[in-house]
Amino acid sequence: MKRLLIFSVAVFIVIAFNVSVEAEPEYAKWGAIAVNETQKRFKADIIDYKHIGRIELTPKKSEEKFKLWLRNKEGNEFGLYVSIQFDPSTDLIYSIRFSESNQ
């Protein structure tokens, strides 16, 4: 009985650890959209990526913000802020805005 209890606890810990390690963050799908839209528009290599955060603007409108670091074909590097406004209940995208940064 004691072995069964220890085994059960061990299995539970392994399963719980695997679930927590493999879970994608909530912003991951928005980050993929930010990266894809940036590549389409700027035709540059994305060499760094940072999720800044989510803001709830209204109950029907949220905004995810990211900062990407790009390198163009000429080798110039620059920062780019990407803001995606969307309906959090339907994931309908209202807008995607880009703003260049020199930092």
mmCIF file of C-alpha atoms in Angstrom, residues 1-11:
data_model
loop_
_atom_site.group_PDB
_atom_site.id
_atom_site.type_symbol
_atom_site.label_atom_id
_atom_site.label_comp_id
_atom_site.label_asym_id
_atom_site.label_seq_id
_atom_site.Cartn_x
_atom_site.Cartn_y
_atom_site.Cartn_z
ATOM 1 C CA MET A 1 0.000 0.000 0.000
ATOM 2 C CA LYS A 2 2.813 2.388 0.899
ATOM 3 C CA ARG A 3 4.589 1.669 -2.406
ATOM 4 C CA LEU A 4 1.397 2.346 -4.345
ATOM 5 C CA LEU A 5 0.972 5.694 -2.585
ATOM 6 C CA ILE A 6 4.590 6.702 -3.267
ATOM 7 C CA PHE A 7 4.270 5.603 -6.892
ATOM 8 C CA SER A 8 1.026 7.580 -7.302
ATOM 9 C CA VAL A 9 2.568 10.717 -5.842
ATOM 10 C CA ALA A 10 5.633 10.359 -8.072
ATOM 11 C CA VAL A 11 3.471 9.942 -11.190
#
